[in-house]
Amino acid sequence: MDAVEKANAERQKRWVKDQKVGEGTYAVVYRGRELATGRKIAIKKIKVGQFKDGLDMSAVREVKYLRELHHPNVIELLDVFSSKTNLNLVLEFLDTDLEMIIKDRSLVFLPADIKNWMAMTFRGLEFCHRNSILHRDLKPNNLLIASDGQLKIADFGLARDVADPGYKMTCQVITRWYRPPELLFGCRYYSTVVDIWSVGCIFAELMLRTPYLPGESDMDQLKTIFRALGTPTEEEWPGHTKLPDYVSVGQFPKTPLRDLFTAASADTLNLLSRCITYEPRKRISAKEALHHPYFFALPYPTHPSKLPKTAAQTASSRPLDEVDGNVDNTDGSGTSGVKNAPPKKLKRKLSGHDISRNIARRIDFTAS
Amino acid sequence: MLQSPTPHEVGSPKKTPLFQSSTQYKNWRFSEEQLMATRTTLNEAAVAAIRNTFESDSPGSSSDIQFLDAHEEHLLVKLYITKISQLCGHFRFPEEVEATGITYLKRFYLKNTVMDWHPKNVMLTALFLATKTTNHPISLESYTSNIPRTNPSDVLDLEFLVAQSLAFEFAVWHAHRAFWGIWLDEISQAPPHEQLQAIYDTALQHIRTSRLTDVELIYPPSQIALACLSLSHPEIAASWARSKHADTALEAIESIKRTITRDGDIPSVDVVREIDRRLKICKNPEKVVGSKAYLLKKAKEEKEAELKRVRKAESTRKAAEQDDPFGEELAGRANLDDDD
């Protein structure tokens, strides 16, 4: 056996597949563990044999970028090995994703919870952008949540390096509801702020608990956006009518964000509006966003371990809380305090949390 | 007491320079001595293994064979680096693709030997993989149909092996990118120089030459870029380094300049042809499709795989039985009953 094959076999032995947890068009996902430590992992088995051009592009991109990126808010690629004609990506195991949390009607989100999810998203994204990597498929479904509450950006199958000025990129990226208007207009030169628009849509979705701009087709997507934010003027977004696929989809008046997000703070709405600014050059960057007053105003972001969790997550969460010194263990429910819990039962030791919870009662978006 | 976390406190990452957290920095930089040792070790192991194969086939048959040494292997690889450049010119691939393909080829032969895998094939696969990892994919069909005497399977069969040899670390930091950065810096701050374009062209030429050498396996791309600028125009390179308070880099780049000048030549075709002729005799027979040793090895692998399948089926069956709440015991009793 060749040295390279031997090394591959050695790597393969480190990991055990336990159970199939999902199957997609190009990959099967297994839950598994590291043999030596028992640590939970996920194995994404990519079928390579079926592609006439060999290793397919989404697998290549995913491996290329995840091999380089190491950050608490980006999913960790632990290992890669091949078995027969399959490529196996060993990833850290994550219990759930933001979409499942948003859809779980039993969970109540506090503004402080949303603030930390946003902070973690921006932190992970800033790291990608600092490495000049565009994600190009941000949506709640691709923001995974670890058992300790940490949010991790995942699925780099559409990612690419920022192109040099003058080099075209495809505009057929980003899931429609999260796609910025410049891509819908066929813009082939774009930058990191395409991801920011997606984050803005996710931000709004966290408050509304339902997708903010759910267009039914690419054309309808533009209409949906303009209906929500008003048709852009030439002054607001210079040159947009000259974009390759520009079409006029009608005139819609501007309605203030405040009309829809009735309970959000001024800082919240300011950051949201900076994410979904039409003119890409004026849209906020991930780095600027991390310095936005929203993150420094009360309520402070919820500690990751105390963020709302789905039932599945609560069941599997490790007792991380003990190190935290900020947990009410008297009811034995540990971190699940947020979930389903009537406000009076919440016993908080820190007044800071009391404040945030009180504000939260007033700004409750679940009714929408 | 405890404070509520702000966005900067929770899990805030230490900011290491980007290059220093790259796989290239961590796994693909060596000293000249390490490179030499790696190649020698690989070569010796391959020679021993192949000699063994020959001997087990017919004793004494390996005594006349002139095996390649590490230096000769390296010369052959070097020639195929120039072939990548030719192909890239033919396909009009961007510089990024060419540089990446060349890096892959070099890295591959830090894990493998030409006596197992001929660079003629590996080169094609490395370049094809590079088109994909640099986001300039073309279909395999249009790739191979433009290369004489090449079938899709010639490229695809090795793709996994190449990717594995690269440890699936596809991202490469190139000197020409670093050079572009220095250049943008330079033209924005230096007094206008009438020969700017010529200086640029010459420096870029040195960068292309540097790809024939080992410098990218030893030095960071920024230093190689500065060295090439210095080869083209020492004063501009020096003034740029000083403006960045990187005077020490100027000393470091001297050895890069020497290596590029010393090793940047294209190996003579006659010498390489002779190496290739000997390679035909001493290459690993286990890798030659259809040869006796190849068939033997395949048969052995097949046998092992079969054994593994049987073992797996056995354990699956056992597991299934154990899972059955009534399984084994009842079956046992049934047997006893039969005996009665």
XYZ file of C-alpha atoms in Angstrom:
708
model
C 0.000 0.000 0.000
C 1.261 3.476 -0.855
C 2.253 5.826 1.903
C -0.540 8.181 0.888
C -3.139 5.429 0.935
C -1.814 4.249 4.265
C -2.121 7.710 5.748
C -5.670 7.872 4.436
C -6.540 4.536 5.995
C -5.042 5.682 9.292
C -7.179 8.807 9.240
C -10.271 6.842 8.361
C -9.767 4.623 11.415
C -10.008 7.603 13.743
C -13.705 8.087 13.011
C -16.772 5.897 13.376
C -20.037 6.302 11.507
C -22.988 5.532 13.743
C -26.178 6.502 12.067
C -27.411 8.073 8.871
C -29.076 11.367 9.669
C -29.772 12.828 6.268
C -29.390 12.372 2.559
C -29.112 15.031 -0.091
C -28.522 14.990 -3.817
C -24.788 14.868 -3.539
C -24.074 13.797 -0.002
C -25.167 11.557 2.830
C -24.710 12.794 6.366
C -23.951 10.464 9.245
C -23.702 11.012 12.926
C -20.590 9.468 14.354
C -17.847 9.813 16.892
C -14.129 10.034 17.292
C -12.987 6.565 18.255
C -10.402 7.655 20.815
C -12.451 10.249 22.661
C -16.075 9.476 21.912
C -16.532 13.073 20.786
C -19.611 13.496 18.599
C -18.995 14.313 14.972
C -20.843 14.465 11.681
C -19.536 12.770 8.556
C -20.599 14.193 5.234
C -20.033 11.506 2.651
C -19.871 12.988 -0.822
C -20.442 10.601 -3.682
C -17.765 11.386 -6.200
C -18.036 8.478 -8.609
C -21.203 9.815 -10.196
C -19.706 13.031 -11.526
C -18.238 12.939 -15.003
C -15.934 15.836 -14.179
C -14.537 14.193 -11.053
C -14.581 15.950 -7.696
C -17.443 18.376 -7.988
C -17.149 22.074 -7.413
C -19.208 22.364 -4.259
C -17.132 19.661 -2.588
C -13.918 21.310 -3.755
C -15.029 24.696 -2.432
C -16.220 23.330 0.865
C -12.979 21.454 1.481
C -10.762 24.280 0.257
C -12.253 26.917 2.522
C -13.002 24.870 5.602
C -9.432 23.553 5.582
C -8.232 27.129 6.025
C -10.878 28.676 8.268
C -10.657 28.128 11.997
C -12.977 30.305 14.002
C -15.481 29.728 16.833
C -18.289 30.875 14.536
C -17.363 28.852 11.478
C -18.008 25.118 11.351
C -14.839 23.133 11.984
C -13.662 20.632 9.423
C -11.858 18.065 11.537
C -10.614 15.730 8.853
C -11.006 14.597 5.268
C -10.555 11.079 4.026
C -11.659 8.997 1.096
C -13.303 5.609 1.038
C -13.567 3.832 -2.294
C -15.010 6.548 -4.517
C -16.411 8.681 -1.747
C -15.056 11.793 -0.160
C -15.726 11.988 3.566
C -15.715 15.290 5.424
C -15.513 14.955 9.183
C -17.230 17.976 10.720
C -17.953 18.965 14.275
C -21.387 17.790 15.294
C -23.994 20.480 15.709
C -27.407 19.862 17.177
C -29.584 22.199 15.254
C -29.750 25.260 13.042
C -31.259 28.686 13.288
C -34.122 27.790 10.959
C -35.316 25.050 13.298
C -35.051 27.389 16.236
C -36.987 30.107 14.431
C -39.709 27.629 13.502
C -40.034 26.183 16.998
C -43.139 27.997 18.147
C -42.618 26.984 21.749
C -39.559 29.214 21.966
C -39.723 32.860 22.883
C -36.923 35.063 21.572
C -35.779 38.003 23.605
C -34.068 40.952 21.929
C -30.920 39.965 23.827
C -31.050 36.494 22.275
C -31.353 37.918 18.790
C -28.480 40.241 19.559
C -26.125 37.397 20.326
C -27.143 35.367 17.298
C -26.453 38.467 15.224
C -23.133 39.065 16.968
C -22.001 35.496 16.337
C -23.133 35.639 12.712
C -21.294 38.887 12.102
C -18.205 37.599 13.866
C -18.038 34.473 11.740
C -18.794 36.440 8.603
C -16.233 39.122 9.373
C -13.652 36.358 9.622
C -14.654 34.963 6.219
C -14.586 38.409 4.677
C -11.241 39.214 6.294
C -9.947 36.140 4.473
C -11.559 37.572 1.311
C -14.032 34.734 1.102
C -17.624 35.312 0.011
C -20.056 32.790 1.485
C -22.869 33.380 -1.034
C -25.472 31.192 0.633
C -26.282 32.620 4.033
C -29.711 31.676 5.392
C -30.991 30.468 8.775
C -30.648 26.872 7.611
C -26.896 27.330 7.139
C -26.301 28.870 10.555
C -25.807 25.855 12.778
C -26.059 25.900 16.540
C -23.787 23.920 18.835
C -24.916 22.416 22.112
C -23.202 25.234 23.990
C -25.185 27.769 21.999
C -22.386 28.883 19.684
C -23.543 29.713 16.191
C -21.445 28.379 13.311
C -21.578 29.400 9.680
C -21.737 26.260 7.553
C -22.089 25.075 3.947
C -19.315 26.662 1.915
C -20.419 24.891 -1.263
C -21.016 28.194 -3.057
C -18.175 30.158 -1.479
C -15.393 31.777 -3.497
C -12.571 34.257 -3.167
C -13.417 37.858 -3.820
C -12.581 38.346 -7.496
C -10.036 40.915 -8.591
C -11.565 44.131 -9.884
C -12.743 43.593 -13.432
C -13.311 39.849 -13.124
C -16.888 38.668 -13.474
C -18.602 36.437 -10.968
C -21.884 34.588 -11.374
C -25.025 36.259 -10.073
C -26.833 32.923 -9.704
C -25.948 32.560 -6.056
C -27.616 32.942 -2.659
C -31.005 31.400 -1.932
C -33.636 33.674 -3.429
C -35.237 35.082 -0.274
C -31.829 36.176 0.971
C -30.471 37.419 -2.373
C -29.648 41.121 -2.660
C -31.269 43.231 -5.397
C -28.000 43.810 -7.281
C -27.732 40.067 -7.954
C -31.387 39.924 -8.982
C -30.553 42.669 -11.475
C -27.750 40.499 -12.879
C -24.772 42.382 -11.443
C -21.583 40.413 -12.167
C -19.212 42.562 -10.136
C -19.966 42.462 -6.472
C -18.323 42.131 -3.122
C -18.642 40.997 0.464
C -21.764 43.043 1.036
C -23.909 40.517 -0.870
C -23.602 38.413 2.298
C -24.574 41.378 4.447
C -27.941 41.666 2.701
C -28.568 38.015 3.592
C -27.676 38.707 7.221
C -30.120 41.617 7.195
C -32.877 39.284 6.001
C -31.962 36.798 8.738
C -31.978 39.609 11.318
C -35.509 40.575 10.263
C -36.579 36.932 10.247
C -35.402 36.481 13.828
C -37.675 39.328 14.863
C -40.640 38.357 12.703
C -40.285 34.581 13.158
C -41.172 34.211 9.496
C -39.103 34.893 6.327
C -38.948 38.623 5.738
C -38.838 38.767 1.921
C -40.267 35.486 0.562
C -40.490 36.014 -3.194
C -42.040 33.303 -5.313
C -39.803 33.796 -8.335
C -36.783 35.930 -9.107
C -39.058 38.601 -10.542
C -41.416 38.371 -7.624
C -38.421 38.621 -5.299
C -37.666 42.124 -6.582
C -41.315 43.063 -6.169
C -41.339 41.667 -2.647
C -38.250 43.641 -1.746
C -39.581 46.873 -3.224
C -42.967 46.387 -1.625
C -41.234 46.159 1.747
C -38.607 48.841 1.304
C -39.957 51.048 -1.487
C -38.727 51.136 -5.065
C -35.170 52.492 -5.107
C -34.631 55.889 -6.668
C -31.690 56.814 -8.850
C -30.464 59.045 -6.062
C -30.667 56.283 -3.501
C -28.911 53.728 -5.689
C -27.077 55.443 -8.532
C -26.770 53.422 -11.719
C -28.963 50.497 -10.763
C -31.177 50.947 -13.827
C -28.118 50.242 -15.994
C -27.491 46.789 -14.508
C -27.679 43.932 -17.069
C -30.999 42.439 -16.016
C -32.664 45.610 -14.826
C -36.437 45.579 -15.141
C -38.963 47.966 -13.732
C -41.322 46.101 -11.449
C -43.488 49.026 -10.496
C -43.409 51.882 -8.065
C -43.848 51.098 -4.413
C -43.848 53.735 -1.690
C -41.372 53.705 1.153
C -42.760 52.562 4.444
C -40.673 53.042 7.553
C -39.260 49.820 9.040
C -40.855 50.946 12.270
C -44.306 50.126 10.837
C -43.479 46.442 10.646
C -40.975 46.137 13.477
C -43.100 47.976 15.966
C -41.260 46.990 19.087
C -37.642 47.139 17.910
C -35.254 49.683 19.336
C -33.873 52.525 17.247
C -30.416 50.904 17.233
C -31.902 47.640 16.021
C -33.695 49.306 13.144
C -30.640 51.352 12.263
C -28.439 48.271 11.963
C -31.131 46.414 10.034
C -31.518 49.288 7.590
C -27.741 49.473 7.125
C -27.732 45.765 6.171
C -30.531 46.063 3.642
C -29.373 49.298 2.066
C -29.944 49.226 -1.692
C -26.680 50.875 -2.728
C -24.077 48.118 -2.143
C -21.317 50.659 -1.538
C -23.271 52.144 1.346
C -24.220 48.841 2.910
C -22.514 48.179 6.240
C -19.521 45.806 6.348
C -19.306 42.938 8.819
C -16.532 44.744 10.661
C -18.473 48.004 10.911
C -21.507 46.044 12.043
C -19.547 44.582 14.963
C -18.858 48.135 16.085
C -22.451 49.268 15.654
C -24.061 50.861 18.757
C -26.707 48.112 18.660
C -24.213 45.683 20.159
C -23.223 48.021 22.965
C -26.677 49.160 24.017
C -28.887 47.430 26.566
C -30.004 44.728 26.616
C -26.624 43.046 26.341
C -26.477 39.883 24.258
C -27.590 36.711 25.993
C -24.765 34.376 26.922
C -24.616 31.604 24.280
C -25.356 28.906 26.840
C -28.622 30.630 27.706
C -29.991 31.104 24.236
C -33.304 29.445 23.388
C -32.845 25.787 22.523
C -34.981 23.274 20.717
C -36.122 20.233 22.663
C -33.628 18.005 20.864
C -30.829 20.335 21.787
C -31.778 20.523 25.441
C -31.803 16.763 25.658
C -28.306 16.467 24.262
C -26.650 19.473 25.811
C -23.666 18.871 27.988
C -23.596 20.348 31.489
C -21.544 23.294 30.352
C -23.381 25.524 32.742
C -21.463 24.559 35.841
C -18.467 26.615 34.865
C -20.620 29.615 34.320
C -21.659 30.479 37.861
C -24.788 32.050 36.541
C -27.243 29.238 36.527
C -30.288 28.508 38.504
C -29.994 24.837 39.250
C -32.808 24.713 41.759
C -35.402 23.629 39.262
C -33.028 21.161 37.703
C -33.747 22.367 34.224
C -30.445 24.130 33.729
C -30.290 25.907 30.453
C -33.818 25.244 29.446
C -35.042 28.143 31.535
C -35.781 30.165 28.455
C -37.806 27.564 26.748
C -41.482 27.546 27.551
C -40.800 29.018 30.927
C -43.314 31.476 32.322
C -41.522 34.692 33.257
C -42.196 34.375 36.970
C -40.343 31.091 37.228
C -37.163 32.626 35.855
C -34.822 33.161 38.730
C -31.930 35.295 37.673
C -29.038 36.119 39.878
C -27.857 39.043 37.861
C -29.798 42.204 37.619
C -28.518 42.676 34.098
C -30.531 39.712 33.027
C -33.583 40.942 34.840
C -33.423 44.120 32.877
C -33.118 42.318 29.591
C -35.928 39.963 30.410
C -38.185 42.821 31.418
C -37.561 44.657 28.221
C -38.159 41.414 26.454
C -41.661 41.196 27.762
C -42.431 44.393 25.995
C -40.728 43.537 22.751
C -42.137 40.178 21.962
C -42.286 39.335 18.302
C -43.874 35.935 18.516
C -47.350 37.307 18.016
C -46.775 38.182 14.379
C -18.866 40.147 39.282
C -19.847 38.650 36.013
C -20.504 41.072 33.258
C -22.762 40.461 30.351
C -20.661 39.688 27.324
C -20.193 42.259 24.611
C -19.678 41.198 21.010
C -15.929 41.412 21.415
C -15.602 39.289 24.485
C -17.337 36.058 23.618
C -14.942 33.678 21.962
C -13.133 36.549 20.355
C -10.454 34.967 18.173
C -6.817 35.837 18.462
C -5.882 37.625 15.311
C -2.968 35.766 13.805
C -1.840 37.088 10.443
C -3.871 35.345 7.768
C -0.933 33.644 6.099
C 0.235 32.206 9.375
C -3.016 30.375 9.900
C -2.966 28.911 6.399
C -2.312 25.255 5.674
C 0.546 26.385 3.453
C 2.311 28.045 6.374
C 1.616 25.155 8.704
C 2.145 22.117 6.510
C 3.979 22.986 3.330
C 7.085 24.883 4.327
C 10.379 23.094 4.741
C 14.067 23.752 5.010
C 16.289 22.857 2.090
C 17.678 19.977 4.154
C 14.203 18.666 4.944
C 13.289 18.691 1.276
C 16.421 16.805 0.429
C 15.821 14.274 3.201
C 12.181 13.750 2.241
C 13.036 13.112 -1.378
C 15.899 10.801 -0.538
C 13.805 8.789 1.883
C 10.956 8.440 -0.609
C 13.360 7.436 -3.331
C 15.142 4.838 -1.235
C 11.909 3.319 0.019
C 10.589 3.077 -3.536
C 13.789 1.509 -4.846
C 13.747 -1.067 -2.040
C 10.097 -1.935 -2.640
C 10.455 -2.212 -6.405
C 13.639 -4.243 -6.111
C 11.735 -6.557 -3.840
C 8.940 -6.955 -6.368
C 11.410 -7.762 -9.130
C 13.273 -10.216 -6.960
C 10.174 -12.069 -5.840
C 9.188 -12.435 -9.477
C 12.573 -13.753 -10.599
C 15.554 -13.683 -8.220
C 18.543 -11.686 -9.420
C 16.504 -9.726 -11.944
C 16.984 -6.388 -10.203
C 20.765 -6.410 -10.150
C 21.155 -4.830 -13.592
C 18.533 -2.191 -13.134
C 19.780 1.363 -12.800
C 17.220 2.895 -10.481
C 16.693 6.662 -10.478
C 18.099 8.649 -7.596
C 16.253 11.473 -5.860
C 17.981 14.118 -7.927
C 17.017 12.462 -11.196
C 13.421 12.110 -10.043
C 13.428 15.797 -9.246
C 14.769 16.715 -12.678
C 11.957 14.811 -14.333
C 9.341 16.587 -12.214
C 10.969 19.877 -13.067
C 10.602 19.226 -16.777
C 6.904 18.553 -16.283
C 6.534 21.861 -14.483
C 7.409 23.483 -17.804
C 4.769 21.302 -19.486
C 2.120 22.742 -17.172
C 3.078 26.233 -18.298
C 2.833 25.163 -21.943
C -0.607 23.656 -21.415
C -1.797 26.762 -19.600
C -0.662 28.878 -22.522
C -2.570 26.582 -24.858
C -5.768 26.761 -22.791
C -5.263 30.422 -21.926
C -5.691 29.599 -18.259
C -5.143 32.466 -15.820
C -1.855 32.695 -13.934
C -3.607 31.513 -10.769
C -4.414 28.157 -12.370
C -0.885 27.677 -13.678
C 0.789 28.551 -10.397
C -1.610 26.343 -8.436
C -1.139 23.380 -10.771
C 2.623 23.679 -10.424
C 2.399 23.843 -6.643
C 0.215 20.728 -6.613
C 2.716 18.850 -8.762
C 5.589 19.746 -6.441
C 3.650 18.881 -3.319
C 2.557 15.579 -4.832
C 6.174 14.501 -5.235
C 6.894 15.219 -1.607
C 4.576 12.280 -0.852
C 5.103 10.069 -3.891
C 7.828 8.988 -6.266
C 7.965 9.164 -10.055
C 8.724 5.439 -10.112
C 5.181 4.838 -8.847
C 3.421 7.664 -10.665
C 4.777 9.215 -13.827
C 4.635 13.031 -13.797
C 3.215 12.988 -17.307
C -0.102 11.788 -15.874
C 0.104 13.466 -12.500
C 0.758 16.799 -14.200
C -2.501 16.530 -16.166
C -4.486 15.690 -13.061
C -2.811 18.360 -10.916
C -3.644 21.000 -13.486
C -7.221 19.813 -13.927
C -7.711 19.875 -10.167
C -6.212 23.361 -10.060
C -8.786 24.662 -12.542
C -11.454 23.579 -10.112
C -9.870 24.765 -6.883
C -9.167 28.205 -8.331
C -12.730 28.491 -9.567
C -11.957 28.276 -13.277
C -13.537 24.897 -13.988
C -13.730 23.468 -17.496
C -15.367 20.198 -18.441
C -13.173 17.140 -18.447
C -14.249 16.487 -22.010
C -12.990 19.802 -23.347
C -9.849 19.451 -21.243
C -8.772 16.049 -22.519
C -9.952 16.529 -26.088
C -7.471 19.388 -26.368
C -4.549 17.311 -25.150
C -3.164 14.715 -27.592
C -3.397 11.041 -26.647
C -5.267 11.686 -23.417
C -8.480 10.078 -22.215
C -10.763 11.364 -19.470
C -9.836 8.371 -17.338
C -6.117 9.296 -17.500
C -6.997 12.447 -15.599
C -9.775 11.183 -13.379
C -8.146 7.972 -12.183
C -5.475 9.930 -10.363
C -7.653 12.743 -9.047
C -8.313 11.118 -5.723
C -4.695 10.167 -5.255
C -3.558 13.697 -6.028
C -6.150 15.241 -3.727
C -5.127 12.843 -0.970
C -1.456 13.567 -1.463
C -2.236 17.250 -1.075
C -4.035 16.307 2.150
C -7.038 18.037 0.561
C -5.310 21.331 1.262
C -6.197 23.131 -1.912
C -5.627 26.766 -1.019
C -2.263 28.121 -2.158
C -0.700 31.502 -1.476
C 1.226 32.595 -4.529
C 4.200 34.873 -5.017
C 2.638 36.559 -8.040
C -0.277 37.712 -5.880
C 2.103 39.066 -3.276
C 4.037 40.766 -6.038
C 0.889 42.409 -7.352
C 0.314 43.798 -3.862
C 3.824 45.170 -3.616
C 3.480 46.640 -7.065
C 0.221 48.448 -6.328
C 1.898 49.848 -3.235
C 4.964 50.833 -5.147
C 3.337 52.648 -8.035
C 1.161 54.584 -5.621
C 4.073 55.941 -3.612
C 7.237 55.800 -5.700
C 8.282 58.681 -7.897
C 7.260 57.950 -11.458
C 9.830 55.795 -13.136
C 9.995 55.758 -16.880
C 10.819 52.089 -17.121
C 8.094 50.983 -14.757
C 6.497 48.537 -17.178
C 9.838 46.917 -18.047
C 10.715 46.536 -14.382
C 7.343 44.949 -13.745
C 7.676 42.546 -16.656
C 11.153 41.441 -15.649
C 10.124 40.879 -12.044
C 7.135 38.808 -13.142
C 9.439 36.795 -15.361
C 11.597 36.041 -12.316
C 8.500 34.921 -10.439
C 7.684 32.525 -13.250
C 11.237 31.258 -13.161
C 11.001 30.809 -9.405
C 8.244 28.229 -9.973
C 10.873 25.888 -11.387
C 12.673 25.997 -8.069
C 11.907 24.930 -4.518
C 11.613 28.454 -3.118
C 7.843 28.266 -2.664
C 8.359 25.230 -0.432
C 10.809 27.148 1.717
C 9.907 30.840 1.827
C 6.670 32.815 2.209
C 5.257 34.287 -1.015
C 5.860 37.861 0.071
C 9.606 37.282 0.370
C 9.760 35.522 -2.991
C 7.905 38.455 -4.530
C 10.318 40.943 -3.013
C 13.278 38.863 -4.150
C 11.988 38.853 -7.722
C 11.432 42.593 -7.662
C 14.945 42.932 -6.320
C 16.302 40.801 -9.165
C 14.560 43.159 -11.548
C 15.347 46.441 -9.812
C 17.235 46.289 -6.479
C 16.720 49.957 -5.577
C 12.950 49.875 -5.937
C 12.793 46.671 -3.891
C 14.987 48.202 -1.201
C 13.013 51.410 -1.019
C 9.757 49.520 -0.767
C 11.120 47.324 2.030
C 12.359 50.390 3.917
C 8.991 52.091 3.546
C 7.465 49.064 5.245
C 10.191 48.975 7.934
C 11.143 45.560 6.610
C 14.856 46.111 6.121
C 15.617 42.713 7.594
C 13.664 41.137 4.752
C 16.326 42.474 2.400
C 18.885 40.141 3.911
C 16.485 37.222 3.874
C 15.758 37.595 0.188
C 19.401 37.273 -0.847
C 19.326 33.495 -0.566
C 16.028 33.384 -2.486
C 17.656 35.391 -5.255
C 20.588 32.991 -5.321
C 18.339 29.937 -5.476
C 16.236 31.339 -8.303
C 19.336 32.215 -10.301
C 20.952 28.854 -9.580
C 17.972 26.492 -10.020
C 15.758 28.397 -12.421
C 17.008 26.705 -15.554
C 14.931 24.318 -17.619
C 16.498 20.850 -17.469
C 18.076 19.751 -20.713
C 15.798 17.556 -22.781
C 18.584 15.078 -23.486
C 19.316 14.506 -19.834
C 15.651 14.085 -19.003
C 15.069 11.790 -21.971
C 17.773 9.515 -20.640
C 16.161 9.551 -17.186
C 12.804 8.759 -18.731
C 14.307 5.870 -20.690
C 15.678 4.350 -17.486
C 12.393 5.002 -15.715
C 10.652 2.736 -18.220
C 12.728 -0.107 -16.844
C 12.778 0.716 -13.166
C 9.224 1.905 -12.623
C 7.116 0.018 -10.150
C 5.659 -2.967 -12.041
C 2.764 -3.040 -9.581
C 1.585 0.243 -11.084
C 1.764 -0.886 -14.692
C -1.736 -1.911 -15.648
C -1.810 -5.464 -16.968
C 1.661 -6.497 -15.783
C 2.144 -9.659 -13.784
C 2.980 -7.792 -10.588
C -0.018 -5.517 -11.092
C -2.383 -8.466 -11.445
C -0.849 -10.152 -8.416
C -1.324 -7.055 -6.309
C -4.901 -6.590 -7.529
C -5.700 -10.206 -6.714
C -4.280 -9.772 -3.238
C -6.279 -6.602 -2.669
C -9.395 -8.310 -3.975
C -8.874 -11.156 -1.550
C -8.447 -8.778 1.365
C -11.572 -6.859 0.375
C -13.529 -10.094 0.133
C -12.324 -11.119 3.566
C -13.396 -7.763 4.919
C -16.836 -8.085 3.343
C -17.304 -11.518 4.883
C -16.216 -10.250 8.280
C -18.572 -7.302 8.007
C -21.515 -9.469 6.956
C -20.766 -11.753 9.892
C -20.705 -8.952 12.397
C -23.868 -7.424 10.935
C -25.606 -10.767 11.255
C -24.423 -11.150 14.843
C -25.565 -7.654 15.692
C -28.968 -8.345 14.171
C -29.323 -11.467 16.246
C -28.385 -9.677 19.415
C -30.905 -6.970 18.685
C -33.688 -9.502 18.448
C -35.175 -9.734 21.942
C -36.078 -13.380 21.398
C -33.260 -14.290 19.043
C -30.416 -16.454 20.224
C -31.745 -18.230 23.217
C -34.891 -19.483 21.583
C -32.898 -20.678 18.628
C -30.647 -22.562 21.017
C -33.557 -24.212 22.718
C -35.075 -25.126 19.456
C -31.911 -27.009 18.706
C -32.069 -28.797 21.978
C -35.630 -29.774 21.265
C -34.589 -31.215 18.001
C -32.000 -33.362 19.702
C -34.609 -34.683 22.050
